[in-house]
Coordinates of C-alpha atoms in Angstrom, one line a residue:
M27 CA 39.3 71.2 26.1
W28 CA 38.6 67.1 27.2
L29 CA 42.5 66.7 27.5
E30 CA 42.9 69.7 30.1
I31 CA 39.9 67.8 31.7
L32 CA 41.6 65.0 31.8
L33 CA 45.6 66.3 32.9
T34 CA 43.2 68.4 35.6
S35 CA 42.1 65.7 37.0
V36 CA 44.8 63.5 37.0
L37 CA 46.9 66.2 38.6
G38 CA 44.2 66.9 41.5
F39 CA 44.9 63.2 42.0
A40 CA 48.5 63.4 42.4
I41 CA 47.8 66.0 44.7
Y42 CA 45.0 64.8 47.0
W43 CA 47.3 61.0 47.0
F44 CA 50.3 63.0 48.2
I45 CA 48.8 65.2 50.7
S46 CA 46.3 62.5 52.3
R47 CA 49.1 59.4 51.8
D48 CA 50.0 58.0 55.3
K49 CA 52.8 59.4 56.5
E50 CA 55.0 57.4 59.3
E51 CA 54.9 60.5 61.8
T52 CA 55.9 60.0 65.2
L53 CA 55.5 62.0 68.5
P54 CA 58.3 64.3 69.7
L55 CA 59.8 62.4 72.9
E56 CA 60.4 65.5 75.0
D57 CA 60.8 65.3 78.5
G58 CA 58.6 66.1 81.8
W59 CA 58.9 67.1 85.4
W60 CA 56.0 66.4 87.3
G61 CA 56.8 66.5 90.8
P62 CA 56.2 69.1 93.4
G63 CA 58.1 72.4 92.7
T64 CA 60.6 73.3 90.5
R65 CA 63.0 70.5 88.8
P66 CA 66.6 69.6 90.9
T67 CA 69.4 70.5 89.1
G68 CA 71.4 67.1 89.7
R69 CA 70.3 64.2 88.0
E70 CA 67.5 62.0 88.6
D71 CA 68.0 58.5 91.1
E72 CA 66.9 56.2 88.7
S73 CA 67.9 53.3 91.1
I74 CA 64.6 50.6 91.6
H75 CA 63.4 49.7 95.3
P76 CA 61.8 46.6 96.5
F77 CA 58.2 47.9 97.6
K78 CA 55.8 46.0 99.6
V79 CA 52.0 46.7 99.7
E80 CA 51.4 46.8 103.8
T81 CA 48.5 47.7 106.1
S82 CA 47.7 48.1 110.0
D83 CA 44.7 47.5 112.2
E84 CA 44.2 51.3 112.7
E85 CA 43.7 51.6 108.7
I86 CA 41.6 48.7 109.0
H87 CA 39.8 50.4 111.9
D88 CA 39.1 54.0 110.3
L89 CA 37.4 52.0 107.2
H90 CA 35.2 50.2 109.5
Q91 CA 34.2 53.3 111.1
R92 CA 33.6 55.3 108.1
I93 CA 31.2 51.8 106.7
D94 CA 29.4 52.0 109.9
K95 CA 28.4 55.6 109.4
F96 CA 27.1 54.8 105.8
R97 CA 23.8 56.6 105.3
F98 CA 21.2 53.9 103.3
T99 CA 18.6 55.4 100.6
P100 CA 16.0 52.8 99.6
P101 CA 16.2 52.4 95.5
L102 CA 12.8 52.5 93.6
E103 CA 10.9 49.4 92.9
D104 CA 12.0 47.1 90.1
S105 CA 15.1 49.6 89.5
C106 CA 17.3 47.3 89.1
F107 CA 20.8 48.9 88.2
H108 CA 19.4 51.2 85.7
Y109 CA 19.3 54.1 88.2
G110 CA 23.2 53.0 89.2
F111 CA 23.9 51.3 91.8
N112 CA 20.9 49.3 94.0
S113 CA 21.6 50.3 97.3
N114 CA 19.9 47.0 98.3
Y115 CA 22.6 44.7 96.9
L116 CA 24.8 47.9 98.0
K117 CA 23.9 46.3 101.7
K118 CA 25.2 43.1 101.2
V119 CA 28.5 44.2 99.6
I120 CA 29.4 46.9 102.5
S121 CA 27.9 43.9 104.8
Y122 CA 30.6 41.3 103.4
W123 CA 33.5 44.0 102.8
R124 CA 32.8 45.2 106.8
N125 CA 32.2 41.4 108.4
E126 CA 33.8 39.1 106.1
F127 CA 36.3 40.8 103.9
N128 CA 40.1 40.2 105.2
W129 CA 42.3 42.8 103.8
K130 CA 45.4 41.5 105.2
K131 CA 44.9 38.1 103.3
Q132 CA 44.5 40.5 100.2
V133 CA 47.7 42.4 100.7
E134 CA 49.6 38.5 101.3
I135 CA 47.8 38.1 97.8
L136 CA 49.2 41.2 96.4
N137 CA 52.5 41.2 97.7
R138 CA 52.9 37.5 95.7
Y139 CA 54.4 39.1 93.0
P140 CA 57.5 41.4 93.2
H141 CA 56.7 45.0 93.8
F142 CA 59.0 47.9 93.0
K143 CA 59.5 51.5 92.9
T144 CA 61.3 54.0 90.9
K145 CA 61.5 57.9 90.4
I146 CA 61.0 59.3 86.9
E147 CA 60.6 62.7 86.2
G148 CA 60.0 63.4 89.4
L149 CA 57.5 60.7 89.9
D150 CA 57.3 57.8 92.3
I151 CA 56.5 55.0 89.8
H152 CA 55.0 51.9 90.7
F153 CA 55.2 48.5 89.1
I154 CA 55.4 44.6 89.3
H155 CA 57.7 42.8 87.7
V156 CA 57.1 38.7 86.8
K157 CA 59.7 36.5 85.4
P158 CA 59.0 33.1 84.5
P159 CA 59.6 30.5 87.1
Q160 CA 61.4 28.2 84.7
L161 CA 62.2 28.1 80.7
P162 CA 62.5 26.1 77.5
A163 CA 66.7 25.5 77.3
G164 CA 68.1 28.0 75.2
R165 CA 64.9 30.1 75.3
T166 CA 64.6 33.9 76.5
P167 CA 61.4 35.5 78.1
K168 CA 59.6 38.1 75.9
P169 CA 58.8 41.3 77.6
L170 CA 55.6 42.4 78.0
L171 CA 54.1 45.8 79.8
M172 CA 50.8 46.0 80.2
V173 CA 48.8 49.0 81.7
H174 CA 45.6 49.5 83.3
G175 CA 42.9 51.5 82.9
W176 CA 39.8 53.7 84.9
P177 CA 38.7 52.3 87.4
G178 CA 41.4 49.2 87.7
S179 CA 44.8 48.9 88.7
F180 CA 47.5 46.5 88.1
Y181 CA 46.0 44.2 90.1
E182 CA 43.3 43.4 87.0
F183 CA 46.1 41.6 85.8
Y184 CA 47.1 39.1 88.6
K185 CA 45.4 36.2 86.9
I186 CA 46.5 36.4 83.5
I187 CA 50.2 36.8 84.5
P188 CA 50.7 33.0 85.2
L189 CA 49.3 31.9 81.8
L190 CA 51.9 34.2 80.5
T191 CA 55.2 33.8 82.8
D192 CA 54.5 30.3 83.1
P193 CA 51.9 28.7 80.7
K194 CA 53.0 25.2 80.4
N195 CA 51.9 24.6 84.0
H196 CA 48.5 26.6 83.1
G197 CA 47.7 24.6 80.1
L198 CA 49.3 26.3 77.3
S199 CA 52.1 25.7 74.9
D200 CA 55.5 27.1 76.1
E201 CA 56.1 28.3 72.2
H202 CA 55.6 32.1 74.0
V203 CA 57.2 32.5 77.8
F204 CA 56.7 35.9 79.0
E205 CA 58.2 38.2 81.5
V206 CA 55.5 40.8 82.4
I207 CA 55.6 44.2 83.7
C208 CA 52.3 46.0 85.1
P209 CA 53.3 49.5 85.9
S210 CA 50.5 51.6 87.7
I211 CA 49.4 54.7 86.3
P212 CA 50.8 57.8 87.9
G213 CA 48.5 58.9 89.9
Y214 CA 46.6 55.4 90.7
G215 CA 47.4 53.5 93.4
F216 CA 50.8 53.2 94.4
S217 CA 52.2 55.2 91.5
E218 CA 52.7 59.1 92.9
A219 CA 50.2 61.5 91.6
S220 CA 51.5 64.9 89.0
S221 CA 51.9 68.0 91.2
K222 CA 51.1 69.7 87.6
K223 CA 48.7 70.4 85.1
G224 CA 48.7 68.6 81.6
F225 CA 49.8 65.1 82.8
N226 CA 48.5 63.0 80.0
S227 CA 48.8 59.8 77.8
V228 CA 51.6 61.0 76.2
A229 CA 53.5 61.6 79.2
T230 CA 52.7 58.6 80.7
A231 CA 53.7 56.4 77.7
R232 CA 57.1 58.4 77.7
I233 CA 57.5 57.5 81.4
F234 CA 56.6 53.8 80.9
Y235 CA 58.9 53.8 78.0
K236 CA 61.6 55.3 80.3
L237 CA 60.4 52.5 82.9
M238 CA 61.4 49.6 80.5
L239 CA 64.8 50.9 79.5
R240 CA 65.8 51.3 82.7
L241 CA 64.9 47.5 83.3
G242 CA 67.2 46.7 80.2
F243 CA 64.6 46.3 77.8
Q244 CA 65.6 48.0 74.2
E245 CA 62.5 46.2 72.2
F246 CA 59.2 45.3 74.0
Y247 CA 55.7 43.9 73.5
I248 CA 52.9 46.3 75.0
Q249 CA 49.6 45.3 75.9
G250 CA 46.8 47.7 77.0
G251 CA 42.4 48.5 77.2
D252 CA 41.1 51.6 78.2
W253 CA 43.4 54.1 79.3
G254 CA 46.1 51.6 78.6
A255 CA 45.2 51.0 75.3
L256 CA 45.6 54.6 74.4
I257 CA 49.0 54.7 76.5
C258 CA 50.3 51.8 74.7
T259 CA 49.2 53.3 71.3
N260 CA 51.4 56.2 72.4
M261 CA 54.2 54.3 73.3
A262 CA 54.2 52.8 69.5
Q263 CA 53.7 56.4 68.5
L264 CA 56.8 57.7 70.2
V265 CA 58.9 55.2 69.9
P266 CA 58.0 52.8 67.1
S267 CA 61.7 51.5 67.0
H268 CA 61.6 50.0 70.2
V269 CA 57.7 48.2 70.7
K270 CA 57.7 45.2 68.7
G271 CA 54.2 44.5 68.7
L272 CA 51.3 46.1 70.2
H273 CA 48.1 44.3 71.7
L274 CA 44.6 45.9 72.1
N275 CA 41.7 45.0 73.6
M276 CA 40.0 48.7 73.0
A277 CA 41.0 51.3 70.7
L278 CA 39.6 55.1 70.6
V279 CA 39.1 55.2 66.7
L280 CA 35.8 57.4 65.9
S281 CA 37.0 59.6 63.1
N282 CA 35.0 61.2 60.3
F283 CA 35.4 57.8 58.3
S284 CA 33.9 55.7 61.3
T285 CA 31.1 57.6 62.2
L286 CA 30.3 57.6 58.1
T287 CA 30.5 54.3 57.7
L288 CA 28.3 53.8 61.0
L289 CA 25.4 55.5 59.4
L290 CA 25.5 53.7 56.1
G291 CA 26.6 50.6 57.6
R292 CA 23.1 48.6 58.2
R293 CA 22.2 49.1 54.7
F294 CA 25.6 48.9 52.9
G295 CA 28.1 47.2 55.3
R296 CA 28.9 45.0 53.3
F297 CA 30.3 46.9 50.5
L298 CA 32.1 49.0 54.0
G299 CA 34.1 46.1 55.0
Y300 CA 31.4 45.1 57.8
T301 CA 31.0 41.9 58.8
E302 CA 27.6 40.4 59.9
R303 CA 29.3 39.9 63.2
D304 CA 30.1 43.8 62.9
V305 CA 26.3 44.3 62.0
E306 CA 25.1 42.1 64.9
L307 CA 27.2 44.2 67.6
L308 CA 26.8 47.4 66.3
Y309 CA 22.8 47.5 65.4
P310 CA 20.5 48.9 65.9
V311 CA 22.8 51.4 65.9
K312 CA 20.3 53.8 68.3
E313 CA 20.4 51.2 71.2
K314 CA 23.9 49.7 71.0
V315 CA 25.8 52.9 70.0
F316 CA 24.1 56.2 71.1
Y317 CA 21.7 55.1 73.8
S318 CA 24.2 53.0 75.1
L319 CA 27.0 55.8 75.3
M320 CA 24.7 57.8 76.8
R321 CA 23.7 56.0 79.6
E322 CA 27.4 54.9 80.3
S323 CA 29.4 58.0 79.9
G324 CA 28.0 60.4 82.5
Y325 CA 30.9 59.9 84.8
M326 CA 33.0 60.9 81.8
H327 CA 31.8 64.0 81.5
I328 CA 32.0 65.0 85.2
Q329 CA 35.7 63.9 85.2
C330 CA 36.7 65.6 81.8
T331 CA 35.9 68.8 83.6
K332 CA 35.3 69.1 87.0
P333 CA 36.8 65.9 88.4
D334 CA 38.1 67.5 92.0
T335 CA 34.5 68.0 93.0
V336 CA 32.8 64.5 93.1
G337 CA 36.4 63.5 93.8
S338 CA 35.8 64.6 97.4
A339 CA 33.0 63.0 98.0
L340 CA 34.7 59.8 97.2
N341 CA 37.6 59.8 98.9
D342 CA 35.6 60.6 102.2
S343 CA 33.3 58.0 102.2
P344 CA 34.5 54.1 101.0
V345 CA 30.5 53.1 100.4
G346 CA 30.4 55.9 98.1
L347 CA 33.3 55.0 96.5
A348 CA 32.3 51.3 96.3
A349 CA 29.1 52.2 94.9
Y350 CA 31.1 54.4 91.9
I351 CA 33.5 51.9 90.9
L352 CA 31.8 48.6 91.2
E353 CA 28.7 50.6 89.2
K354 CA 31.3 50.3 86.1
F355 CA 32.4 46.6 86.5
S356 CA 28.4 45.8 86.7
T357 CA 27.2 47.6 83.0
W358 CA 31.2 47.9 81.6
T359 CA 31.0 44.1 81.4
N360 CA 27.8 43.4 80.4
T361 CA 25.0 46.3 79.3
E362 CA 22.3 43.7 80.1
F363 CA 23.5 43.6 83.9
R364 CA 21.3 46.6 84.2
Y365 CA 18.1 44.4 84.4
L366 CA 19.6 42.4 87.5
E367 CA 19.5 43.4 91.3
D368 CA 22.6 42.8 91.9
G369 CA 23.9 44.2 88.7
G370 CA 25.4 40.9 87.6
L371 CA 28.7 41.9 89.7
E372 CA 29.3 38.5 90.9
R373 CA 28.5 36.3 88.0
K374 CA 32.0 37.3 86.8
F375 CA 33.9 38.1 89.7
S376 CA 34.5 37.6 93.2
L377 CA 33.9 40.2 95.8
D378 CA 37.0 39.4 97.4
D379 CA 38.8 41.0 93.6
L380 CA 36.1 43.5 93.6
L381 CA 36.9 44.9 97.0
T382 CA 40.5 44.4 96.8
N383 CA 40.6 46.8 93.7
V384 CA 38.6 49.3 95.4
M385 CA 40.5 49.3 98.3
L386 CA 43.7 50.3 95.7
Y387 CA 41.4 53.3 95.5
W388 CA 40.9 54.1 99.5
T389 CA 43.9 53.2 100.9
T390 CA 46.0 55.3 99.2
A391 CA 43.3 57.9 98.4
T392 CA 44.1 58.3 94.6
I393 CA 40.4 58.5 93.2
V394 CA 41.0 61.9 92.6
S395 CA 44.3 62.1 91.2
S396 CA 42.9 59.3 88.8
Q397 CA 39.8 61.3 87.6
R398 CA 42.1 64.1 86.8
F399 CA 43.6 62.1 83.6
Y400 CA 40.2 62.8 82.2
K401 CA 40.3 66.1 82.1
E402 CA 44.1 65.9 81.0
N403 CA 43.2 63.8 78.1
L404 CA 40.1 64.8 77.4
G405 CA 39.3 68.4 78.8
Q406 CA 40.2 70.4 75.9
G407 CA 38.2 68.5 73.3
W408 CA 37.8 65.3 71.0
M409 CA 40.5 65.3 68.5
T410 CA 42.8 68.0 69.5
Q411 CA 45.6 66.7 70.2
K412 CA 48.0 65.8 67.9
H413 CA 48.5 61.9 68.7
E414 CA 44.8 61.5 67.9
R415 CA 45.3 62.3 64.5
M416 CA 48.2 59.8 64.0
K417 CA 48.5 56.6 62.7
V418 CA 50.5 53.7 64.5
Y419 CA 52.6 51.9 62.2
V420 CA 53.5 49.3 64.5
P421 CA 52.4 45.5 64.0
T422 CA 49.4 45.5 66.1
G423 CA 47.1 42.8 67.3
F424 CA 43.2 43.4 68.8
S425 CA 40.6 41.4 70.9
A426 CA 37.0 42.6 70.1
F427 CA 34.9 41.9 73.3
P428 CA 31.4 41.3 72.4
S429 CA 30.2 43.8 75.2
E430 CA 32.8 46.0 75.4
L431 CA 30.8 49.2 75.6
M432 CA 31.4 50.2 71.8
H433 CA 32.6 47.6 69.2
T434 CA 35.5 48.3 66.7
P435 CA 34.8 46.6 63.6
E436 CA 38.4 45.4 61.8
K437 CA 37.6 47.9 59.1
W438 CA 37.9 50.9 61.7
V439 CA 40.8 49.3 63.7
R440 CA 43.0 49.0 60.4
F441 CA 42.2 53.0 59.9
K442 CA 43.8 53.8 62.7
Y443 CA 46.5 50.5 63.0
P444 CA 47.4 50.0 59.1
K445 CA 49.7 47.1 60.4
L446 CA 46.9 45.2 61.9
I447 CA 47.9 41.5 61.5
S448 CA 45.7 40.1 64.3
Y449 CA 42.1 40.9 64.7
S450 CA 39.6 38.3 66.7
Y451 CA 36.0 38.0 67.4
M452 CA 36.0 36.9 71.4
A453 CA 33.8 34.4 72.3
R454 CA 32.6 36.4 75.5
G455 CA 33.4 38.9 77.8
G456 CA 33.7 42.8 78.3
H457 CA 35.7 46.0 79.0
F458 CA 38.0 44.5 81.7
A459 CA 39.0 41.6 79.9
A460 CA 42.4 40.3 81.7
F461 CA 40.2 40.5 85.1
E462 CA 37.2 38.9 83.3
E463 CA 38.4 36.7 80.3
P464 CA 42.3 36.0 81.5
E465 CA 42.6 32.8 79.8
L466 CA 40.8 34.0 76.3
L467 CA 43.0 36.9 76.3
A468 CA 46.1 35.1 76.9
R469 CA 45.7 32.9 74.3
D470 CA 45.1 35.8 71.8
I471 CA 47.7 37.7 73.1
R472 CA 49.6 34.3 71.8
K473 CA 48.2 34.1 68.7
F474 CA 49.1 37.6 67.5
L475 CA 52.4 36.9 68.7
S476 CA 52.6 33.7 66.5
V477 CA 51.3 35.6 63.6
L478 CA 53.8 38.3 64.1
E479 CA 56.9 35.5 64.4
Q480 CA 55.5 34.2 61.1
Q481 CA 55.7 37.6 59.2

């Protein structure tokens, strides 16, 4: 009898191990057409064209007229940023926007890096492509694709690019020199929006993979946060043999495993693989996870369900758009900024930089299409898509910024990314890492490459 029980147990364990063991699956590459109408029968034009950001006096005049018509609503006393963007501080922001902000000057700044467009799967894809100004003898640059999220843009990377492409002239060693490609997600900024339903992160990942091939890169590195983290993850799931390394500063890894360990972590954290720093950043869980996510996720529910409704209002009002976007740059940078009358915005960013990002949504009228990305990716429910249940089998590095919306312990990251080779607790910073702390992020990307090359 005992022998039968033992044999049954061993057999049961063997079956469980076989079924649950890691399988290095890949997503099917497939193809798509997202332009208007039916797909043309001819071959798609694969040429790459230079692109330049432009503006006009008419565009600026229209903006100023709309700002002048803003209807002010006084905030509640002592409300700070607890009710959203404080309208007293908003008056200061729009006064600067109307009277001091120089959009023509910012357009010149945007054009400092080379811009391009190319047609992929029926969509005009915009990207900047920055090559090193100089290289050590006998060296070639490492191609690095960097992908933004919402409500950000390719402009988030403007301060980190010199640290990656020209490190020696910015106080870093030239051990790793990069050639940086920053595309705009379709429906964001200068990349054309899909005309069809269903355009999600996997389709975006496939388009960006095709972009890298079109630029002549068979192997490359990828980096992202927010939607960029998911898009880069999907690229690694689609074409792992082409992705030499994946670096993230955010990871969507909530699962039954992480939920269970989260509930038990404060008492049994050491046995569950939590460090003291993990416990500091996650507990008390009611405040730092549950309440925090409830406070900051209202926008997500709207955009996952009916993005076009609120989008119509935001696309019509520059002040409403600025309040909606800039509020995220307050509390997503540091949740404690909600206790400040000015939301702490100018502690980390300049108004010129913040308003330039807003203008990329305003002048291209892409707030609606950018919000639809939430419905396409999350509107069907959590864990309903294959890629959400798949692991990632390319070498991975992770930067854990302490003021990110939710801390992701190394144990959780490794569950989704088994080949995690570099995990760093960052000294400071929040959700918009490249925009807020470019040097810290650049150093960690370089650290990841050093570890990867030593293997």
